[in-house]
């Protein structure tokens, strides 16, 4: 701890921080632009100027940038000194010289860091009367809107896009007053993290294009804490609604998971919630829809038919549990194929029974050596890839720290680090987007990769390595490291890969390393459903209905045609004598079922998800839709109890935690629904929420009573406690004078640290110190043939729901079969030629694309696109 | 003429006459307030708006007779009838002209005082039975105010009684053949006037129903014809006090012979009614404590002094 | 006491002064141009809607009786998709006019808006929009703003330099 003096007041602060961080952590208001808690200081904008004094006798002081000043013992500054105040106001005035008169039509207006800082600095009158500099904008694709006129040259965008996220197609151009931030040529931003520019930019240069289409000011949004549903990482998000439509997704800070950032799939993949294809009414096949159909369902269930339930990895734990309660544990199946179920189960097994701990996403950055096995992390779990990029700088940064450069001094650190990369090895079936930071890469098919991994594991165990250079280098680097990290996942749909990665980690643990292992898994609640216990896979359910046709199937949030091939799905649906579907969107399954119950997505329901790390996280309903939509668990609860109103969420959770002790920690995950601050609930709406007496006045001028939320401590109105709520229940970030996302500073114990009350979420999985992993070699792959067909993953496309969002859909590429140049040459196939390959349940025809990195015995088919859905990877095939 | 028939005629005449006058006052008050405030007043219903009263009556009769669920029902209904009853009873002893009197009691003045004391119940009961904090406050204020001002009101007319030697109102009028009591009993007149305003809780002494503080006070919860009764009761009160002032201090029906006595009486009475309206048009409402200290610290000693002096002079002359 | 009597006398004398009553509706009172009455949406000098759907009026409204939704035309010009004022809630405080950065929303000297049915007091954009500029003439927000929305090219607005040539190396 260091003692510092700010405006002659003594404060105890942690060491190794800069003065700006210290001031903000203490809750003092100081203006800044270029500094960002995740990207540290460069001292570029000169906005955090304070007076620094030598000692208590120094009355003159000197202007210093707080962000570049070490908060050492005895440091003495003044924020309130008139000269520093004047300097900050003048500085902002010059930054504002060219700022256009745009606020009224600017999407940042009302949550603009520049607005906040301008008001905070006291600058309020434009004296400059000359002409303003203008820029021509670029079209940066479907996600981000560009308006360069508004730029104040803080350089945060390039620092994030290039330095932090490793982007290559963005930069700063021209000089002096003409400085321009954008691409060298107009075009779509390539980085998977481009959406963070929206939050990183202190003003409106980069804004959310999906929000722009249905623009709403921040103060008019009804928001709730949510969890991203687009992959298994479970990033924390804020989902916001207005007039019954979800308007945008923003980062919800969670230091243990996603920190300040989100990937573009998570940020822009929410739009399917507003789709016209949403199911909104209870429906019965060939009948008029309406709540009568639900009575018919209940009447049918009252006859106690034979039932099976199909659970879903994209439904909440509670929904899956209630389905399991309804049909009985023996009749509960997971709506995923056998291979996927096995893969996820073995991930759970490794994390639960192995001795290696899986780190949180937030911890990933701290590892110094990385080995990626078989996983295209950027496309399957993008935020892990962002963390890995930071991890690759851990060792190089040590060099800078050795030179006594402070931890926060980003500019100096980069000067020392230059292009140095930490040890980073990738063994995958094809080139991934992390190639640029890799120090060694290896491509191979499943067999090859498993063998490579086993050799690495053996090498570590023996202390010496044999085999290719890649193996030798990897073993050496892992042996030399302090904190190695093994990254793998379900991307190759191979249990062997999972176990091989676990073996490497285990051998590193045995060698005394502080090793971590991270698995990417397919879907938001894959881990949760795996933890529920021994449920059969979709194939088992199909087999059972084929044998006993007098079965009622209750299908929970599963598109059978997405999970299985067309023929199997159709015969399953025909075999069942009744099919009740609970889902949120029209898909290939919906026309085939007897009853449809519209279930809410993350926006219209409450629930709990367990991410790839085993962290249970609660998401909250954002708004009450004015149709039949309910949380799936609510429908199921009414079906179990034959009632017309579901029990509150808390009752379901306590029933679940009693029945399944593995989830018992979920009880304390978030405050109960009867939690109050004083007597008040936590409002989902800001205190400035507008239009309450008018937005529904076209329907009736008599205002309706706002809906009551019995499932959570949040209210659907603006009435309630407007202060810091418990960390799991933060619906939006705002503090007096801080309207932008930077107000997050006020919710943290210290800037960049955990939230007040601790970061939300509880880990359900901890490793077993004495455990060991059994790995008995490879299993056979279905089908015979020369080529192994593996899924290629697409950040935009491979997500079942996110791909249906218009903005994301624009980025979904054409489905192609990717093969190596050599294969193409030997088989006489040309680029874009349509070829047919057969898989165990049928065949597909797609154009061909060449890729030099793909091994000669591997074909890649994109996972989950419209014309490739239902295919079960991996399989072997031949080319004619 | 048959004495009984004459009596019945008088009774009916007084009853109808006083109620009609009270109703008419609704129009008069609105019109005169307007006149003194440079406005035009009611001018839409009939010529000069004279049918305004009719329109108001029709309206008030057709209003829903709403009894809030939280009130003490019996008392709530009884309260407004008391004021009508007591004031109409008081009219029984007013001599409008020689022998035009319902009951020429020899304790007439005491009867009036007794009746006006009963009037306090209407306010207390209405305020209390409404079961509403504003009404209760109004009721308490009204009770305290009426009990206080009753004292000076009684004392202020003792001078008149001493000079006349009788409580009978006809005697009092006859005693003013030579000089109206307003001259010898000027202080008594002033006190009686002020106490009369307070007793009828008219502006500026309308604290029991102060709109700006108590949302209409004791009759907040009343509507329709029950409210109408309070309303008419108030105007009956004005008429009664004006009639009493006329009788006690301005010679009742006495006047030059070119007009019949009843007309003289009515002219005098109307002058005071108009004065009441002028008071409302002019004076602001005092604070409640001011009202009470004004009564007890100024009017009471003054009234006692008046009785003392009058008594002394009468003794001296005897 | 004396002052009370004097007041009584003075009020009594008012009986003989001239009446101030204006007999509405036969006679109409003079309403100042800045009188806060019915709310209208005005157009800019080119005849386009002035409202840019910035939501400031809705935010400042103390009775929350204004609601709108922003949308854009093919030139990215932002305008309200719908604009609704619930006059049964409006208190005619004029804060919306104060808050409006484009002079779009204005209060005019008209108050004769009585309705028998409350629902009729809900005014939509078509009811609010007038064809003129209202009280403030000649102002066009998009001429001043930095965005190019079909009104002017980038750099063509008032007080704007031509767009920067990013590729030049000249100082």
mmCIF file with all atom_site columns, C-alpha atoms in Angstrom, chain C residues 27-125:
data_model
loop_
_atom_site.group_PDB
_atom_site.id
_atom_site.type_symbol
_atom_site.label_atom_id
_atom_site.label_alt_id
_atom_site.label_comp_id
_atom_site.label_asym_id
_atom_site.label_entity_id
_atom_site.label_seq_id
_atom_site.pdbx_PDB_ins_code
_atom_site.Cartn_x
_atom_site.Cartn_y
_atom_site.Cartn_z
_atom_site.occupancy
_atom_site.B_iso_or_equiv
_atom_site.pdbx_formal_charge
_atom_site.auth_seq_id
_atom_site.auth_comp_id
_atom_site.auth_asym_id
_atom_site.auth_atom_id
_atom_site.pdbx_PDB_model_num
ATOM 1  C CA . UNK C 1 27  ? -64.811 37.633 -27.952 1.00 0.00 ? 27  UNK C CA 1
ATOM 2  C CA . UNK C 1 28  ? -61.297 36.185 -28.255 1.00 0.00 ? 28  UNK C CA 1
ATOM 3  C CA . UNK C 1 29  ? -58.413 37.129 -26.013 1.00 0.00 ? 29  UNK C CA 1
ATOM 4  C CA . UNK C 1 30  ? -55.104 38.278 -27.422 1.00 0.00 ? 30  UNK C CA 1
ATOM 5  C CA . UNK C 1 31  ? -52.529 35.501 -27.199 1.00 0.00 ? 31  UNK C CA 1
ATOM 6  C CA . UNK C 1 32  ? -48.859 36.432 -27.417 1.00 0.00 ? 32  UNK C CA 1
ATOM 7  C CA . UNK C 1 33  ? -46.828 34.662 -30.113 1.00 0.00 ? 33  UNK C CA 1
ATOM 8  C CA . UNK C 1 34  ? -44.846 32.838 -27.445 1.00 0.00 ? 34  UNK C CA 1
ATOM 9  C CA . UNK C 1 35  ? -47.973 31.682 -25.661 1.00 0.00 ? 35  UNK C CA 1
ATOM 10 C CA . UNK C 1 36  ? -47.653 28.044 -24.734 1.00 0.00 ? 36  UNK C CA 1
ATOM 11 C CA . UNK C 1 37  ? -50.520 26.246 -26.359 1.00 0.00 ? 37  UNK C CA 1
ATOM 12 C CA . UNK C 1 38  ? -50.962 23.395 -28.796 1.00 0.00 ? 38  UNK C CA 1
ATOM 13 C CA . UNK C 1 39  ? -47.723 21.698 -29.828 1.00 0.00 ? 39  UNK C CA 1
ATOM 14 C CA . UNK C 1 40  ? -46.800 21.485 -33.511 1.00 0.00 ? 40  UNK C CA 1
ATOM 15 C CA . UNK C 1 41  ? -43.969 19.993 -35.512 1.00 0.00 ? 41  UNK C CA 1
ATOM 16 C CA . UNK C 1 42  ? -42.549 22.372 -38.102 1.00 0.00 ? 42  UNK C CA 1
ATOM 17 C CA . UNK C 1 43  ? -40.674 21.995 -41.342 1.00 0.00 ? 43  UNK C CA 1
ATOM 18 C CA . UNK C 1 44  ? -37.345 23.435 -42.432 1.00 0.00 ? 44  UNK C CA 1
ATOM 19 C CA . UNK C 1 45  ? -37.012 25.995 -45.247 1.00 0.00 ? 45  UNK C CA 1
ATOM 20 C CA . UNK C 1 46  ? -36.867 23.162 -47.805 1.00 0.00 ? 46  UNK C CA 1
ATOM 21 C CA . UNK C 1 47  ? -40.174 21.809 -46.626 1.00 0.00 ? 47  UNK C CA 1
ATOM 22 C CA . UNK C 1 48  ? -38.738 18.725 -44.958 1.00 0.00 ? 48  UNK C CA 1
ATOM 23 C CA . UNK C 1 49  ? -39.531 17.665 -41.436 1.00 0.00 ? 49  UNK C CA 1
ATOM 24 C CA . UNK C 1 50  ? -37.325 19.496 -39.001 1.00 0.00 ? 50  UNK C CA 1
ATOM 25 C CA . UNK C 1 51  ? -37.564 16.794 -36.365 1.00 0.00 ? 51  UNK C CA 1
ATOM 26 C CA . UNK C 1 52  ? -34.464 14.588 -36.333 1.00 0.00 ? 52  UNK C CA 1
ATOM 27 C CA . UNK C 1 53  ? -35.841 12.189 -33.711 1.00 0.00 ? 53  UNK C CA 1
ATOM 28 C CA . UNK C 1 54  ? -33.186 13.021 -31.152 1.00 0.00 ? 54  UNK C CA 1
ATOM 29 C CA . UNK C 1 55  ? -35.546 12.154 -28.263 1.00 0.00 ? 55  UNK C CA 1
ATOM 30 C CA . UNK C 1 56  ? -34.617 15.173 -26.190 1.00 0.00 ? 56  UNK C CA 1
ATOM 31 C CA . UNK C 1 57  ? -38.199 16.427 -25.990 1.00 0.00 ? 57  UNK C CA 1
ATOM 32 C CA . UNK C 1 58  ? -39.348 13.039 -24.784 1.00 0.00 ? 58  UNK C CA 1
ATOM 33 C CA . UNK C 1 59  ? -36.566 12.910 -22.209 1.00 0.00 ? 59  UNK C CA 1
ATOM 34 C CA . UNK C 1 60  ? -37.279 16.346 -20.796 1.00 0.00 ? 60  UNK C CA 1
ATOM 35 C CA . UNK C 1 61  ? -41.058 15.943 -20.724 1.00 0.00 ? 61  UNK C CA 1
ATOM 36 C CA . UNK C 1 62  ? -42.128 15.947 -17.069 1.00 0.00 ? 62  UNK C CA 1
ATOM 37 C CA . UNK C 1 63  ? -45.282 13.958 -17.785 1.00 0.00 ? 63  UNK C CA 1
ATOM 38 C CA . UNK C 1 64  ? -43.588 11.574 -20.224 1.00 0.00 ? 64  UNK C CA 1
ATOM 39 C CA . UNK C 1 65  ? -46.320 12.288 -22.748 1.00 0.00 ? 65  UNK C CA 1
ATOM 40 C CA . UNK C 1 66  ? -44.102 12.377 -25.856 1.00 0.00 ? 66  UNK C CA 1
ATOM 41 C CA . UNK C 1 67  ? -42.950 9.201  -27.530 1.00 0.00 ? 67  UNK C CA 1
ATOM 42 C CA . UNK C 1 68  ? -41.333 8.633  -30.875 1.00 0.00 ? 68  UNK C CA 1
ATOM 43 C CA . UNK C 1 69  ? -39.222 6.207  -32.818 1.00 0.00 ? 69  UNK C CA 1
ATOM 44 C CA . UNK C 1 70  ? -36.329 7.222  -35.026 1.00 0.00 ? 70  UNK C CA 1
ATOM 45 C CA . UNK C 1 71  ? -35.939 5.933  -38.548 1.00 0.00 ? 71  UNK C CA 1
ATOM 46 C CA . UNK C 1 72  ? -33.999 6.988  -41.625 1.00 0.00 ? 72  UNK C CA 1
ATOM 47 C CA . UNK C 1 73  ? -34.719 7.647  -45.255 1.00 0.00 ? 73  UNK C CA 1
ATOM 48 C CA . UNK C 1 74  ? -32.599 6.422  -48.153 1.00 0.00 ? 74  UNK C CA 1
ATOM 49 C CA . UNK C 1 75  ? -30.128 9.288  -47.620 1.00 0.00 ? 75  UNK C CA 1
ATOM 50 C CA . UNK C 1 76  ? -29.626 8.332  -43.945 1.00 0.00 ? 76  UNK C CA 1
ATOM 51 C CA . UNK C 1 77  ? -31.586 11.406 -42.984 1.00 0.00 ? 77  UNK C CA 1
ATOM 52 C CA . UNK C 1 78  ? -33.004 10.652 -39.569 1.00 0.00 ? 78  UNK C CA 1
ATOM 53 C CA . UNK C 1 79  ? -36.633 11.505 -38.889 1.00 0.00 ? 79  UNK C CA 1
ATOM 54 C CA . UNK C 1 80  ? -39.339 10.198 -36.576 1.00 0.00 ? 80  UNK C CA 1
ATOM 55 C CA . UNK C 1 81  ? -41.103 7.083  -37.773 1.00 0.00 ? 81  UNK C CA 1
ATOM 56 C CA . UNK C 1 82  ? -43.940 8.029  -35.511 1.00 0.00 ? 82  UNK C CA 1
ATOM 57 C CA . UNK C 1 83  ? -44.267 10.941 -33.150 1.00 0.00 ? 83  UNK C CA 1
ATOM 58 C CA . UNK C 1 84  ? -47.012 10.900 -30.565 1.00 0.00 ? 84  UNK C CA 1
ATOM 59 C CA . UNK C 1 85  ? -48.078 13.389 -27.949 1.00 0.00 ? 85  UNK C CA 1
ATOM 60 C CA . UNK C 1 86  ? -50.698 12.401 -25.425 1.00 0.00 ? 86  UNK C CA 1
ATOM 61 C CA . UNK C 1 87  ? -52.316 15.792 -24.820 1.00 0.00 ? 87  UNK C CA 1
ATOM 62 C CA . UNK C 1 88  ? -54.453 14.368 -22.075 1.00 0.00 ? 88  UNK C CA 1
ATOM 63 C CA . UNK C 1 89  ? -51.215 14.266 -20.073 1.00 0.00 ? 89  UNK C CA 1
ATOM 64 C CA . UNK C 1 90  ? -49.490 17.342 -21.476 1.00 0.00 ? 90  UNK C CA 1
ATOM 65 C CA . UNK C 1 91  ? -49.178 20.289 -19.092 1.00 0.00 ? 91  UNK C CA 1
ATOM 66 C CA . UNK C 1 92  ? -47.971 22.746 -21.756 1.00 0.00 ? 92  UNK C CA 1
ATOM 67 C CA . UNK C 1 93  ? -44.816 23.552 -19.828 1.00 0.00 ? 93  UNK C CA 1
ATOM 68 C CA . UNK C 1 94  ? -42.859 24.160 -23.032 1.00 0.00 ? 94  UNK C CA 1
ATOM 69 C CA . UNK C 1 95  ? -39.764 22.267 -21.894 1.00 0.00 ? 95  UNK C CA 1
ATOM 70 C CA . UNK C 1 96  ? -39.890 20.238 -25.101 1.00 0.00 ? 96  UNK C CA 1
ATOM 71 C CA . UNK C 1 97  ? -39.579 23.410 -27.137 1.00 0.00 ? 97  UNK C CA 1
ATOM 72 C CA . UNK C 1 98  ? -36.651 24.505 -24.977 1.00 0.00 ? 98  UNK C CA 1
ATOM 73 C CA . UNK C 1 99  ? -34.925 21.173 -25.419 1.00 0.00 ? 99  UNK C CA 1
ATOM 74 C CA . UNK C 1 100 ? -35.410 20.927 -29.180 1.00 0.00 ? 100 UNK C CA 1
ATOM 75 C CA . UNK C 1 101 ? -32.080 21.465 -30.939 1.00 0.00 ? 101 UNK C CA 1
ATOM 76 C CA . UNK C 1 102 ? -33.713 21.922 -34.348 1.00 0.00 ? 102 UNK C CA 1
ATOM 77 C CA . UNK C 1 103 ? -36.675 24.243 -33.647 1.00 0.00 ? 103 UNK C CA 1
ATOM 78 C CA . UNK C 1 104 ? -38.900 21.396 -34.779 1.00 0.00 ? 104 UNK C CA 1
ATOM 79 C CA . UNK C 1 105 ? -41.251 21.237 -31.847 1.00 0.00 ? 105 UNK C CA 1
ATOM 80 C CA . UNK C 1 106 ? -42.987 24.494 -31.058 1.00 0.00 ? 106 UNK C CA 1
ATOM 81 C CA . UNK C 1 107 ? -45.850 25.611 -28.852 1.00 0.00 ? 107 UNK C CA 1
ATOM 82 C CA . UNK C 1 108 ? -48.332 27.879 -30.580 1.00 0.00 ? 108 UNK C CA 1
ATOM 83 C CA . UNK C 1 109 ? -51.030 30.227 -29.303 1.00 0.00 ? 109 UNK C CA 1
ATOM 84 C CA . UNK C 1 110 ? -53.931 27.837 -29.663 1.00 0.00 ? 110 UNK C CA 1
ATOM 85 C CA . UNK C 1 111 ? -55.621 26.123 -26.793 1.00 0.00 ? 111 UNK C CA 1
ATOM 86 C CA . UNK C 1 112 ? -58.985 25.115 -28.178 1.00 0.00 ? 112 UNK C CA 1
ATOM 87 C CA . UNK C 1 113 ? -58.350 21.405 -28.055 1.00 0.00 ? 113 UNK C CA 1
ATOM 88 C CA . UNK C 1 114 ? -61.243 20.163 -25.962 1.00 0.00 ? 114 UNK C CA 1
ATOM 89 C CA . UNK C 1 115 ? -62.585 16.710 -26.773 1.00 0.00 ? 115 UNK C CA 1
ATOM 90 C CA . UNK C 1 116 ? -65.453 14.635 -25.480 1.00 0.00 ? 116 UNK C CA 1
ATOM 91 C CA . UNK C 1 117 ? -63.366 11.494 -25.834 1.00 0.00 ? 117 UNK C CA 1
ATOM 92 C CA . UNK C 1 118 ? -59.963 11.352 -24.160 1.00 0.00 ? 118 UNK C CA 1
ATOM 93 C CA . UNK C 1 119 ? -58.646 9.066  -26.862 1.00 0.00 ? 119 UNK C CA 1
ATOM 94 C CA . UNK C 1 120 ? -58.969 11.927 -29.338 1.00 0.00 ? 120 UNK C CA 1
ATOM 95 C CA . UNK C 1 121 ? -56.357 13.860 -27.384 1.00 0.00 ? 121 UNK C CA 1
ATOM 96 C CA . UNK C 1 122 ? -53.652 11.484 -28.567 1.00 0.00 ? 122 UNK C CA 1
ATOM 97 C CA . UNK C 1 123 ? -52.030 13.303 -31.492 1.00 0.00 ? 123 UNK C CA 1
ATOM 98 C CA . UNK C 1 124 ? -49.939 11.449 -34.026 1.00 0.00 ? 124 UNK C CA 1
ATOM 99 C CA . UNK C 1 125 ? -47.285 12.952 -36.274 1.00 0.00 ? 125 UNK C CA 1
#
